[in-house]
Short mmCIF file of C-alpha atoms in Angstrom, two decimals:
data_model
loop_
_atom_site.label_atom_id
_atom_site.label_comp_id
_atom_site.label_asym_id
_atom_site.label_seq_id
_atom_site.Cartn_x
_atom_site.Cartn_y
_atom_site.Cartn_z
CA UNK A 406 11.40 9.84 -29.44
CA UNK A 407 13.12 9.36 -26.09
CA UNK A 408 12.56 5.86 -24.45
CA UNK A 409 11.10 5.55 -20.89
CA UNK A 410 14.59 4.13 -19.86
CA UNK A 411 16.14 7.45 -20.96
CA UNK A 412 13.61 9.55 -19.39
CA UNK A 413 14.10 7.95 -16.15
CA UNK A 414 17.96 7.66 -16.15
CA UNK A 415 19.93 8.64 -13.25
CA UNK A 416 23.84 9.35 -12.81
CA UNK A 417 25.71 9.15 -9.65
CA UNK A 418 26.15 12.52 -7.98
CA UNK A 419 27.78 11.63 -4.67
CA UNK A 420 27.45 9.04 -1.90
CA UNK A 421 23.96 7.76 -1.99
CA UNK A 422 22.92 10.60 -4.29
CA UNK A 423 21.83 10.33 -7.92
CA UNK A 424 20.85 13.11 -10.43
CA UNK A 425 18.14 12.79 -13.11
CA UNK A 426 15.93 14.94 -15.07
CA UNK A 427 12.14 15.34 -15.14
CA UNK A 428 11.68 15.50 -18.91
CA UNK A 429 9.17 17.96 -20.49
CA UNK A 430 6.18 16.28 -22.04
CA UNK A 431 5.63 13.69 -19.33
CA UNK A 432 3.04 15.70 -17.80
CA UNK A 433 -0.79 15.83 -17.00
CA UNK A 434 -1.94 19.53 -17.00
CA UNK A 435 1.84 20.60 -16.20
CA UNK A 436 2.44 17.93 -13.53
CA UNK A 437 4.70 15.05 -14.24
CA UNK A 438 2.98 11.68 -14.08
CA UNK A 439 3.30 10.12 -10.59
CA UNK A 440 4.44 6.70 -11.79
CA UNK A 441 7.07 8.30 -14.10
CA UNK A 442 8.41 10.35 -11.11
CA UNK A 443 8.51 7.17 -8.97
CA UNK A 444 10.34 5.33 -11.64
CA UNK A 445 13.11 7.89 -11.51
CA UNK A 446 13.48 7.40 -7.86
CA UNK A 447 13.24 3.61 -8.01
CA UNK A 448 15.98 3.49 -10.69
CA UNK A 449 18.14 5.31 -8.10
CA UNK A 450 17.22 2.69 -5.54
CA UNK A 451 17.99 0.00 -7.82
CA UNK A 452 21.45 1.46 -8.20
CA UNK A 453 21.82 2.09 -4.49
CA UNK A 454 20.92 -1.39 -3.43
CA UNK A 455 22.36 -3.26 -6.23
CA UNK A 456 19.07 -5.29 -6.73
CA UNK A 457 17.41 -5.18 -10.10
CA UNK A 458 13.69 -5.16 -9.18
CA UNK A 459 11.33 -3.38 -6.97
CA UNK A 460 9.18 -5.74 -5.00
CA UNK A 461 7.20 -3.33 -2.85
CA UNK A 462 7.60 0.50 -3.24
CA UNK A 463 5.59 3.23 -1.60
CA UNK A 464 5.78 6.86 -2.81
CA UNK A 465 4.33 9.84 -0.95
CA UNK A 466 3.69 12.67 -3.17
CA UNK A 467 4.73 16.10 -1.65
CA UNK A 468 4.66 18.65 -4.46
CA UNK A 469 4.03 18.58 -8.26
CA UNK A 470 6.79 17.42 -10.44
CA UNK A 471 8.08 20.06 -12.91
CA UNK A 472 10.42 19.57 -15.87
CA UNK A 473 13.99 20.12 -14.75
CA UNK A 474 16.90 18.45 -13.00
CA UNK A 475 16.36 16.45 -9.82
CA UNK A 476 18.39 14.86 -7.21
CA UNK A 477 17.54 11.63 -5.43
CA UNK A 478 18.96 11.05 -1.97
CA UNK A 479 19.00 7.49 -1.07
CA UNK A 480 19.71 5.59 2.21
CA UNK A 481 19.78 1.82 2.52
CA UNK A 482 18.20 0.75 5.89
CA UNK A 483 18.84 -2.96 5.54
CA UNK A 484 20.79 -5.11 3.04
CA UNK A 485 19.52 -8.77 3.46
CA UNK A 486 20.36 -11.94 1.63
CA UNK A 487 17.24 -11.97 -0.64
CA UNK A 488 16.17 -8.29 -0.28
CA UNK A 489 17.40 -4.82 0.44
CA UNK A 490 15.30 -1.89 1.96
CA UNK A 491 15.89 1.65 1.19
CA UNK A 492 14.54 5.15 1.43
CA UNK A 493 14.62 7.88 -1.13
CA UNK A 494 13.80 11.51 -1.36
CA UNK A 495 13.41 13.11 -4.89
CA UNK A 496 13.96 16.81 -4.80
CA UNK A 497 13.97 19.59 -7.47
CA UNK A 498 15.74 22.87 -7.06
CA UNK A 499 13.31 24.17 -4.58
CA UNK A 500 11.66 21.43 -2.57
CA UNK A 501 11.08 17.64 -1.89
CA UNK A 502 8.73 16.21 -4.43
CA UNK A 503 8.50 12.67 -3.46
CA UNK A 504 9.45 10.39 -0.35
CA UNK A 505 9.96 6.72 -1.17
CA UNK A 506 10.38 3.59 0.79
CA UNK A 507 11.05 0.31 -0.95
CA UNK A 508 12.26 -3.05 -0.79
CA UNK A 509 14.27 -4.45 -3.89
CA UNK A 510 15.34 -8.03 -4.82
CA UNK A 511 15.72 -10.10 -7.84
CA UNK A 512 12.45 -11.34 -9.32
CA UNK A 513 14.07 -13.37 -12.16
CA UNK A 514 12.59 -16.81 -12.23
CA UNK A 515 10.07 -16.09 -9.47
CA UNK A 516 7.65 -19.05 -8.98
CA UNK A 517 5.85 -21.07 -6.42
CA UNK A 518 2.36 -22.05 -5.54
CA UNK A 519 -0.26 -20.27 -7.38
CA UNK A 520 -3.80 -19.35 -6.23
CA UNK A 521 -5.94 -17.04 -8.19
CA UNK A 522 -9.08 -15.26 -6.96
CA UNK A 523 -9.38 -13.46 -10.29
CA UNK A 524 -7.74 -13.08 -13.70
CA UNK A 525 -6.87 -10.55 -16.24
CA UNK A 526 -9.76 -8.48 -17.48
CA UNK A 527 -11.47 -9.45 -20.69
CA UNK A 528 -10.67 -6.90 -23.19
CA UNK A 529 -11.64 -6.34 -26.97
CA UNK A 530 -8.31 -6.41 -29.08
CA UNK A 531 -6.19 -3.23 -28.66
CA UNK A 532 -7.34 -1.82 -32.08
CA UNK A 533 -11.07 -2.20 -31.00
CA UNK A 534 -10.40 -0.20 -27.85
CA UNK A 535 -10.38 3.58 -27.16
CA UNK A 536 -6.82 4.89 -27.83
CA UNK A 537 -5.71 7.70 -25.64
CA UNK A 538 -4.24 10.17 -28.06
CA UNK A 539 -2.06 12.79 -26.55
CA UNK A 540 -2.91 16.57 -27.06
CA UNK A 541 -1.69 19.66 -25.34
CA UNK A 542 -4.68 19.50 -22.91
CA UNK A 543 -6.78 16.47 -22.61
CA UNK A 544 -5.73 13.62 -23.19
CA UNK A 545 -2.51 14.97 -21.69
CA UNK A 546 0.96 15.16 -23.25
CA UNK A 547 2.01 12.17 -21.11
CA UNK A 548 -0.03 9.88 -23.39
CA UNK A 549 2.59 10.43 -26.05
CA UNK A 550 4.99 8.32 -23.92
CA UNK A 551 2.76 5.40 -23.19
CA UNK A 552 0.24 3.50 -25.49
CA UNK A 553 -3.08 3.12 -23.69
CA UNK A 554 -6.20 1.59 -25.14
CA UNK A 555 -9.23 1.61 -22.86
CA UNK A 556 -12.12 -0.72 -22.84
CA UNK A 557 -14.92 0.98 -24.84
CA UNK A 558 -17.34 0.30 -22.00
CA UNK A 559 -15.06 2.39 -19.63
CA UNK A 560 -14.00 5.20 -21.95
CA UNK A 561 -17.28 7.27 -21.64
CA UNK A 562 -15.59 9.93 -19.57
CA UNK A 563 -13.42 10.84 -22.55
CA UNK A 564 -16.46 11.94 -24.60
CA UNK A 565 -18.45 13.52 -21.74
CA UNK A 566 -20.52 10.30 -20.98
CA UNK A 567 -19.14 8.85 -17.76
CA UNK A 568 -19.94 5.24 -17.21
CA UNK A 569 -21.07 5.81 -13.77
CA UNK A 570 -18.74 2.80 -12.55
CA UNK A 571 -15.43 3.67 -10.93
CA UNK A 572 -13.66 1.10 -13.11
CA UNK A 573 -10.98 1.56 -15.98
CA UNK A 574 -9.69 -1.47 -17.94
CA UNK A 575 -7.29 -1.39 -20.88
CA UNK A 576 -4.25 -2.36 -22.49
CA UNK A 577 -0.73 -0.68 -21.71
CA UNK A 578 2.49 -0.82 -23.53
CA UNK A 579 5.36 1.58 -24.21
CA UNK A 580 5.62 3.11 -27.61
CA UNK A 581 8.09 1.70 -30.20
CA UNK A 582 8.00 -1.81 -28.55
CA UNK A 583 10.29 -0.65 -25.71
CA UNK A 584 10.35 -3.52 -23.29
CA UNK A 585 8.42 -3.00 -20.03
CA UNK A 586 10.67 -4.13 -17.17
CA UNK A 587 9.92 -4.05 -13.55
CA UNK A 588 10.47 -0.36 -13.46
CA UNK A 589 8.12 0.10 -16.40
CA UNK A 590 5.54 -1.44 -14.32
CA UNK A 591 5.73 1.53 -11.81
CA UNK A 592 4.68 3.66 -14.71
CA UNK A 593 1.95 1.37 -15.77
CA UNK A 594 0.21 1.26 -12.39
CA UNK A 595 -0.19 5.06 -12.65
CA UNK A 596 -0.70 5.69 -16.26
CA UNK A 597 -4.38 5.31 -16.69
CA UNK A 598 -6.88 8.22 -16.03
CA UNK A 599 -8.34 8.39 -12.55
CA UNK A 600 -11.39 5.86 -12.08
CA UNK A 601 -13.27 8.86 -10.49
CA UNK A 602 -13.48 10.43 -14.12
CA UNK A 603 -16.25 7.91 -14.69
CA UNK A 604 -18.33 9.08 -11.59
CA UNK A 605 -21.37 11.18 -12.64
CA UNK A 606 -19.89 14.43 -11.23
CA UNK A 607 -16.18 14.01 -11.91
CA UNK A 608 -13.69 16.34 -10.06
CA UNK A 609 -11.19 17.72 -12.23
CA UNK A 610 -8.03 16.79 -10.19
CA UNK A 611 -7.63 14.07 -7.65
CA UNK A 612 -4.04 14.49 -6.32
CA UNK A 613 -2.34 11.15 -5.24
CA UNK A 614 -1.24 11.39 -1.69
CA UNK A 615 0.32 7.85 -1.75
CA UNK A 616 0.97 5.11 -4.22
CA UNK A 617 2.26 1.53 -3.23
CA UNK A 618 3.20 -1.03 -6.05
CA UNK A 619 3.73 -4.62 -5.55
CA UNK A 620 5.72 -6.31 -8.26
CA UNK A 621 5.19 -10.09 -8.54
CA UNK A 622 7.42 -10.79 -11.45
CA UNK A 623 9.19 -9.65 -14.65
CA UNK A 624 6.66 -9.10 -17.32
CA UNK A 625 6.64 -11.11 -20.67
CA UNK A 626 7.14 -8.97 -23.55
CA UNK A 627 3.90 -7.36 -25.43
CA UNK A 628 0.77 -5.70 -24.40
CA UNK A 629 -0.37 -5.66 -20.64
CA UNK A 630 -4.02 -6.06 -19.58
CA UNK A 631 -4.82 -3.55 -16.71
CA UNK A 632 -7.58 -3.07 -14.32
CA UNK A 633 -8.15 -0.26 -11.98
CA UNK A 634 -11.15 0.15 -9.74
CA UNK A 635 -12.28 2.42 -6.78
CA UNK A 636 -14.61 1.06 -4.03
CA UNK A 637 -14.65 3.71 -1.37
CA UNK A 638 -14.77 7.30 -1.59
CA UNK A 639 -15.16 8.63 1.95
CA UNK A 640 -13.57 10.95 4.52
CA UNK A 641 -12.22 13.14 1.80
CA UNK A 642 -10.14 10.28 0.29
CA UNK A 643 -10.60 7.46 -2.25
CA UNK A 644 -8.41 4.50 -2.98
CA UNK A 645 -7.60 3.21 -6.42
CA UNK A 646 -6.62 -0.64 -6.96
CA UNK A 647 -4.84 -1.59 -9.82
CA UNK A 648 -3.68 -5.02 -11.43
CA UNK A 649 -1.31 -5.48 -14.25
CA UNK A 650 -1.23 -8.77 -16.25
CA UNK A 651 1.34 -9.62 -18.85
CA UNK A 652 0.88 -11.09 -22.21
CA UNK A 653 1.63 -14.57 -20.73
CA UNK A 654 -1.35 -14.09 -18.31
CA UNK A 655 0.62 -13.63 -15.21
CA UNK A 656 -0.24 -11.01 -12.57
CA UNK A 657 2.99 -8.97 -12.64
CA UNK A 658 1.97 -6.01 -10.50
CA UNK A 659 -0.75 -4.88 -8.06
CA UNK A 660 -1.10 -1.29 -6.94
CA UNK A 661 -3.18 0.85 -4.63
CA UNK A 662 -3.11 4.68 -4.36
CA UNK A 663 -4.69 7.09 -1.85
CA UNK A 664 -5.92 10.21 -3.47
CA UNK A 665 -7.62 13.26 -2.18
CA UNK A 666 -11.11 14.08 -3.14
CA UNK A 667 -11.18 17.82 -3.88
CA UNK A 668 -13.17 19.62 -1.38
CA UNK A 669 -16.26 21.45 -2.70
CA UNK B 231 -3.65 -5.44 32.24
CA UNK B 232 -1.56 -2.79 30.44
CA UNK B 233 -3.43 -0.88 27.87
CA UNK B 234 -2.53 -0.67 24.21
CA UNK B 235 -1.79 2.90 24.73
CA UNK B 236 0.72 2.00 27.59
CA UNK B 237 2.40 -0.63 25.52
CA UNK B 238 3.05 1.50 22.60
CA UNK B 239 4.19 4.71 24.52
CA UNK B 240 7.25 6.62 23.52
CA UNK B 241 9.43 9.16 25.36
CA UNK B 242 11.58 11.66 23.91
CA UNK B 243 15.31 10.55 23.76
CA UNK B 244 17.05 13.32 21.67
CA UNK B 245 16.27 15.39 18.56
CA UNK B 246 13.84 13.35 16.31
CA UNK B 247 14.59 10.24 18.53
CA UNK B 248 12.02 8.40 20.76
CA UNK B 249 12.46 5.48 23.05
CA UNK B 250 9.84 2.81 23.61
CA UNK B 251 9.52 -0.77 24.63
CA UNK B 252 8.27 -3.89 22.91
CA UNK B 253 6.41 -5.50 25.66
CA UNK B 254 6.54 -9.12 26.39
CA UNK B 255 3.32 -10.96 25.56
CA UNK B 256 2.42 -8.88 22.45
CA UNK B 257 3.79 -11.81 20.25
CA UNK B 258 2.92 -14.57 17.98
CA UNK B 259 5.42 -17.63 18.31
CA UNK B 260 7.96 -15.14 19.99
CA UNK B 261 7.73 -12.41 17.34
CA UNK B 262 5.84 -9.12 18.29
CA UNK B 263 2.89 -8.56 16.20
CA UNK B 264 3.43 -6.44 13.26
CA UNK B 265 0.62 -3.95 13.77
CA UNK B 266 1.76 -3.42 17.43
CA UNK B 267 5.33 -2.73 16.37
CA UNK B 268 3.93 -0.17 13.68
CA UNK B 269 1.95 1.54 16.29
CA UNK B 270 4.92 2.20 18.36
CA UNK B 271 6.73 3.77 15.31
CA UNK B 272 3.51 5.70 14.37
CA UNK B 273 3.19 7.16 17.76
CA UNK B 274 6.69 8.51 17.57
CA UNK B 275 5.69 10.02 14.19
CA UNK B 276 2.63 11.62 15.69
CA UNK B 277 4.84 13.28 18.22
CA UNK B 278 7.46 14.23 15.69
CA UNK B 279 4.99 15.68 13.16
CA UNK B 280 2.67 17.31 15.73
CA UNK B 281 -0.25 15.74 13.66
CA UNK B 282 -2.60 13.50 15.70
CA UNK B 283 -3.61 10.84 13.07
CA UNK B 284 -1.97 8.51 10.59
CA UNK B 285 -3.44 8.92 7.10
CA UNK B 286 -1.28 6.47 5.04
CA UNK B 287 1.52 4.52 6.73
CA UNK B 288 3.72 1.97 5.16
CA UNK B 289 6.02 -0.31 7.17
CA UNK B 290 8.66 -2.68 5.83
CA UNK B 291 9.56 -5.47 8.27
CA UNK B 292 13.17 -5.93 8.52
CA UNK B 293 13.86 -8.24 11.57
CA UNK B 294 11.37 -10.03 14.10
CA UNK B 295 10.49 -7.73 17.03
CA UNK B 296 11.71 -9.13 20.33
CA UNK B 297 10.68 -7.87 23.82
CA UNK B 298 13.01 -5.14 25.02
CA UNK B 299 13.81 -1.40 24.54
CA UNK B 300 13.58 0.17 21.08
CA UNK B 301 14.54 3.53 19.65
CA UNK B 302 12.54 5.15 16.79
CA UNK B 303 14.54 7.71 14.72
CA UNK B 304 12.25 9.98 12.83
CA UNK B 305 12.83 12.43 10.14
CA UNK B 306 10.13 14.92 8.83
CA UNK B 307 10.45 15.20 4.97
CA UNK B 308 7.63 17.71 4.50
CA UNK B 309 5.44 19.87 6.80
CA UNK B 310 2.30 21.06 4.89
CA UNK B 311 -0.75 22.91 5.97
CA UNK B 312 -3.01 19.95 5.94
CA UNK B 313 -0.50 17.01 6.09
CA UNK B 314 3.09 16.16 7.30
CA UNK B 315 5.20 13.38 5.78
CA UNK B 316 7.89 11.68 7.73
CA UNK B 317 10.05 8.40 7.89
CA UNK B 318 11.07 6.34 10.95
CA UNK B 319 13.43 3.47 11.69
CA UNK B 320 12.51 1.41 14.76
CA UNK B 321 15.67 -0.45 15.95
CA UNK B 322 16.43 -2.62 18.80
CA UNK B 323 19.69 -3.08 20.54
CA UNK B 324 21.16 -5.09 17.61
CA UNK B 325 19.45 -4.01 14.34
CA UNK B 326 16.72 -2.15 12.56
CA UNK B 327 13.39 -3.81 12.92
CA UNK B 328 10.99 -1.58 11.00
CA UNK B 329 11.24 1.12 8.45
CA UNK B 330 8.26 3.34 8.20
CA UNK B 331 6.95 6.10 5.77
CA UNK B 332 3.91 7.97 6.66
CA UNK B 333 1.73 11.02 5.99
CA UNK B 334 0.00 12.49 9.16
CA UNK B 335 -2.87 14.74 9.57
CA UNK B 336 -5.98 15.60 11.44
CA UNK B 337 -8.97 13.51 10.71
CA UNK B 338 -11.42 15.06 13.27
CA UNK B 339 -14.56 15.76 11.38
CA UNK B 340 -13.44 14.32 8.20
CA UNK B 341 -16.34 14.20 5.76
CA UNK B 342 -17.28 14.86 2.13
CA UNK B 343 -18.97 12.88 -0.63
CA UNK B 344 -19.53 9.22 -0.04
CA UNK B 345 -19.60 6.54 -2.55
CA UNK B 346 -19.49 2.83 -1.54
CA UNK B 347 -18.70 -0.32 -3.66
CA UNK B 348 -19.29 -2.38 -0.67
CA UNK B 349 -20.17 -2.39 2.92
CA UNK B 350 -19.19 -4.01 6.41
CA UNK B 351 -19.12 -7.69 6.52
CA UNK B 352 -22.30 -9.43 7.77
CA UNK B 353 -21.48 -11.07 11.06
CA UNK B 354 -23.23 -13.09 13.73
CA UNK B 355 -23.19 -11.19 17.17
CA UNK B 356 -19.70 -11.13 18.91
CA UNK B 357 -20.81 -13.83 21.27
CA UNK B 358 -21.97 -16.16 18.54
CA UNK B 359 -18.54 -15.84 16.81
CA UNK B 360 -15.34 -17.91 17.36
CA UNK B 361 -13.40 -16.21 20.17
CA UNK B 362 -9.64 -16.28 19.79
CA UNK B 363 -8.42 -17.14 23.30
CA UNK B 364 -4.75 -16.59 24.03
CA UNK B 365 -2.55 -19.62 24.89
CA UNK B 366 1.28 -20.01 25.19
CA UNK B 367 1.28 -21.51 21.57
CA UNK B 368 -1.69 -21.09 19.35
CA UNK B 369 -3.92 -18.99 19.41
CA UNK B 370 -0.82 -17.02 20.43
CA UNK B 371 -0.16 -14.73 23.63
CA UNK B 372 -1.08 -11.60 21.54
CA UNK B 373 -4.51 -12.59 21.69
CA UNK B 374 -4.60 -11.60 25.37
CA UNK B 375 -4.13 -7.96 24.22
CA UNK B 376 -6.99 -7.81 21.60
CA UNK B 377 -10.50 -9.19 21.55
CA UNK B 378 -11.14 -10.96 18.31
CA UNK B 379 -14.21 -13.01 17.34
CA UNK B 380 -14.24 -14.77 14.08
CA UNK B 381 -17.06 -15.44 11.73
CA UNK B 382 -17.84 -19.23 12.54
CA UNK B 383 -17.60 -19.77 8.66
CA UNK B 384 -14.12 -18.48 8.62
CA UNK B 385 -12.64 -20.10 11.83
CA UNK B 386 -12.33 -23.65 10.48
CA UNK B 387 -8.47 -23.33 10.39
CA UNK B 388 -8.42 -23.10 14.14
CA UNK B 389 -9.73 -26.69 14.59
CA UNK B 390 -8.07 -28.23 11.80
CA UNK B 391 -10.83 -27.79 9.15
CA UNK B 392 -9.67 -24.78 6.90
CA UNK B 393 -12.61 -23.25 4.99
CA UNK B 394 -10.61 -23.35 1.76
CA UNK B 395 -11.46 -19.59 1.20
CA UNK B 396 -8.82 -17.04 1.71
CA UNK B 397 -11.14 -14.91 3.65
CA UNK B 398 -11.33 -13.86 7.50
CA UNK B 399 -14.06 -11.91 8.87
CA UNK B 400 -14.63 -10.92 12.38
CA UNK B 401 -15.00 -8.50 15.24
CA UNK B 402 -12.20 -6.47 16.83
CA UNK B 403 -11.98 -4.47 20.07
CA UNK B 404 -9.46 -3.81 22.70
CA UNK B 405 -10.00 -5.52 26.03
CA UNK B 406 -11.51 -3.51 28.95
CA UNK B 407 -13.30 -1.20 26.59
CA UNK B 408 -10.04 0.75 25.67
CA UNK B 409 -10.95 3.25 23.08
CA UNK B 410 -9.60 2.32 19.67
CA UNK B 411 -8.08 5.43 18.19
CA UNK B 412 -6.36 5.81 14.91
CA UNK B 413 -3.20 4.41 16.08
CA UNK B 414 -5.29 1.30 17.37
CA UNK B 415 -6.52 0.80 13.83
CA UNK B 416 -2.89 0.13 12.90
CA UNK B 417 -3.16 -2.70 15.38
CA UNK B 418 -6.58 -3.85 14.11
CA UNK B 419 -5.48 -4.13 10.60
CA UNK B 420 -2.79 -6.81 11.47
CA UNK B 421 -4.33 -8.50 14.45
CA UNK B 422 -6.23 -11.23 12.56
CA UNK B 423 -4.66 -14.70 11.63
CA UNK B 424 -3.41 -14.86 8.05
CA UNK B 425 -5.86 -15.60 5.53
CA UNK B 426 -3.73 -18.38 4.06
CA UNK B 427 -4.52 -20.40 7.24
CA UNK B 428 -7.73 -21.13 5.61
CA UNK B 429 -6.15 -22.60 2.48
CA UNK B 430 -6.10 -26.33 2.32
CA UNK B 431 -2.41 -26.69 2.84
CA UNK B 432 -1.68 -23.79 5.28
CA UNK B 433 2.01 -22.82 5.57
CA UNK B 434 2.91 -22.14 9.24
CA UNK B 435 4.49 -18.93 8.79
CA UNK B 436 3.96 -16.05 6.27
CA UNK B 437 6.26 -13.20 7.25
CA UNK B 438 5.03 -9.77 6.29
CA UNK B 439 7.38 -7.95 3.98
CA UNK B 440 5.28 -4.65 3.96
CA UNK B 441 2.12 -3.36 5.33
CA UNK B 442 0.23 -0.22 4.29
CA UNK B 443 -2.83 1.08 6.25
CA UNK B 444 -4.99 3.98 5.00
CA UNK B 445 -7.07 5.54 7.73
CA UNK B 446 -10.21 7.16 6.61
CA UNK B 447 -11.56 8.67 9.96
CA UNK B 448 -11.55 8.29 13.72
CA UNK B 449 -13.62 5.31 14.66
CA UNK B 450 -16.84 5.41 16.78
CA UNK B 451 -16.54 3.64 20.09
CA UNK B 452 -17.39 -0.08 20.26
CA UNK B 453 -16.71 -3.19 18.19
CA UNK B 454 -15.41 -2.91 14.80
CA UNK B 455 -16.23 -5.26 11.77
CA UNK B 456 -13.23 -6.54 9.86
CA UNK B 457 -12.74 -8.22 6.70
CA UNK B 458 -9.36 -9.72 5.29
CA UNK B 459 -8.91 -11.44 2.12
CA UNK B 460 -6.41 -12.68 -0.27
CA UNK B 461 -6.93 -12.86 -4.01
CA UNK B 462 -3.57 -13.80 -5.41
CA UNK B 463 -0.72 -16.13 -4.36
CA UNK B 464 1.92 -15.89 -6.97
CA UNK B 465 5.60 -15.45 -7.61
CA UNK B 466 6.29 -16.41 -3.97
CA UNK B 467 4.09 -13.53 -2.66
CA UNK B 468 0.61 -12.99 -1.39
CA UNK B 469 -1.31 -9.82 -0.69
CA UNK B 470 -3.85 -9.57 2.12
CA UNK B 471 -6.38 -6.89 1.96
CA UNK B 472 -8.16 -5.52 4.94
CA UNK B 473 -11.21 -3.37 5.80
CA UNK B 474 -12.11 -2.04 9.22
CA UNK B 475 -15.63 -0.66 9.83
CA UNK B 476 -16.55 1.21 13.05
CA UNK B 477 -19.80 0.62 15.02
CA UNK B 478 -21.35 3.59 13.40
CA UNK B 479 -20.89 1.79 9.95
CA UNK B 480 -18.15 4.00 8.64
CA UNK B 481 -15.20 2.55 6.85
CA UNK B 482 -12.23 3.82 9.04
CA UNK B 483 -9.29 1.89 7.70
CA UNK B 484 -8.23 -0.13 4.65
CA UNK B 485 -5.05 -2.01 4.47
CA UNK B 486 -2.99 -4.20 2.30
CA UNK B 487 0.11 -6.17 3.13
CA UNK B 488 2.61 -8.11 1.00
CA UNK B 489 3.76 -11.40 2.65
CA UNK B 490 6.20 -14.07 1.63
CA UNK B 491 5.01 -17.55 0.84
CA UNK B 492 7.49 -19.94 2.47
CA UNK B 493 9.37 -21.85 -0.11
CA UNK B 494 8.94 -25.46 0.04
#
């Protein structure tokens, strides 16, 4: 099976321009997963800035991603000593799909003072959790490309018994023991089903308007513990906050996305 | 005294280009407040997109903002029916200061289902709170342009007795009863002192790398209740999460910023 690294690869296609391919099968109901799309754009930005790691990356989702060739136009706004900041637009043949703004740097050996107002979620072992197994419908084909295990208390939506709590905890890894690097974290923060699926009257489709990921460090190999929660559904929007913790117990990514609540 | 609206005004200066002025006195230790700078760029984006309200706006801070003329170059990436998405770069005479990506729309009459995993912070009345009164040093000159009242339990840092808790709650309004619109909210989410000031060994300067604000609706007139908190200091970074609640009890903005922890 193709790796995440292969499925997000980009090639030079002109000054500041990169070509890639949205692969078939990375979709949810026909639309490519948002974190996967972001990783393609971020890989182009890593090449453009010459910095290995995303530090803070924001994507605005403009149109659904369909399988096929895409181009990523990048523009470096500032090259500093420690960080570089750049924009990207990912386009398919017809239209812009993703607008991205990010700051990149080198997170190797990142350390410093540490204060924690929380820790990784408590989870039963991966084999005691609810495995999201890909189907052609739900769970979606995308689940073939990630290995997700949901906390049994949070997996009720999958069997028609939503927990009523806008919380999803679980394990994440890439299949075949592919190492999750800092670009892989951009996939992890958007890989889980929407928290709103556990609300009592779950809407079918909550499109992401914007996703921001903060990467705190390079993950240790192995399973990652993830926690996604929503506190406020209001004004037609909801936020979804994510945390990804690596096997060594370090917080490696935080995320927040703003999604649209479908109008009745 | 000049209003927030005047201090963030922009004028057309060419196709997609706007001119403005970083006013003197909107600074903290010589650097213009980050939310104030963002509001100048966002006002240019409101004009460029023809949409009255920021919905999700992200700024990356590239250099300190100094008083003087600035130009904002904008580029609309997508104009949709409901939203428009655009980028902006705010530059002074020498260099880029701010890179912005945002989605704008019309938040008038925004409503829909409502779920709340929290409410506005409990606060003593504004006159029972600790008022941030501007000085030439600390509290900074910027405090002349906003009216902040801190919860007494969270104001210890101001008298050399940090609370030890990375939490700041308080009231916000603009002086002279100037109405806070959705651009004013971009100022509100960055107007409070850093939460880290309440840590036991507070660093003097925690530069913001990136700030994202989600605007949920137009605020009702009057005092706003605000809450800022930090959960994780790690890898040389910290996040600061904000909530702004209007006088009618509605959540009108959420924010998250990523700041740098100074290296020892």
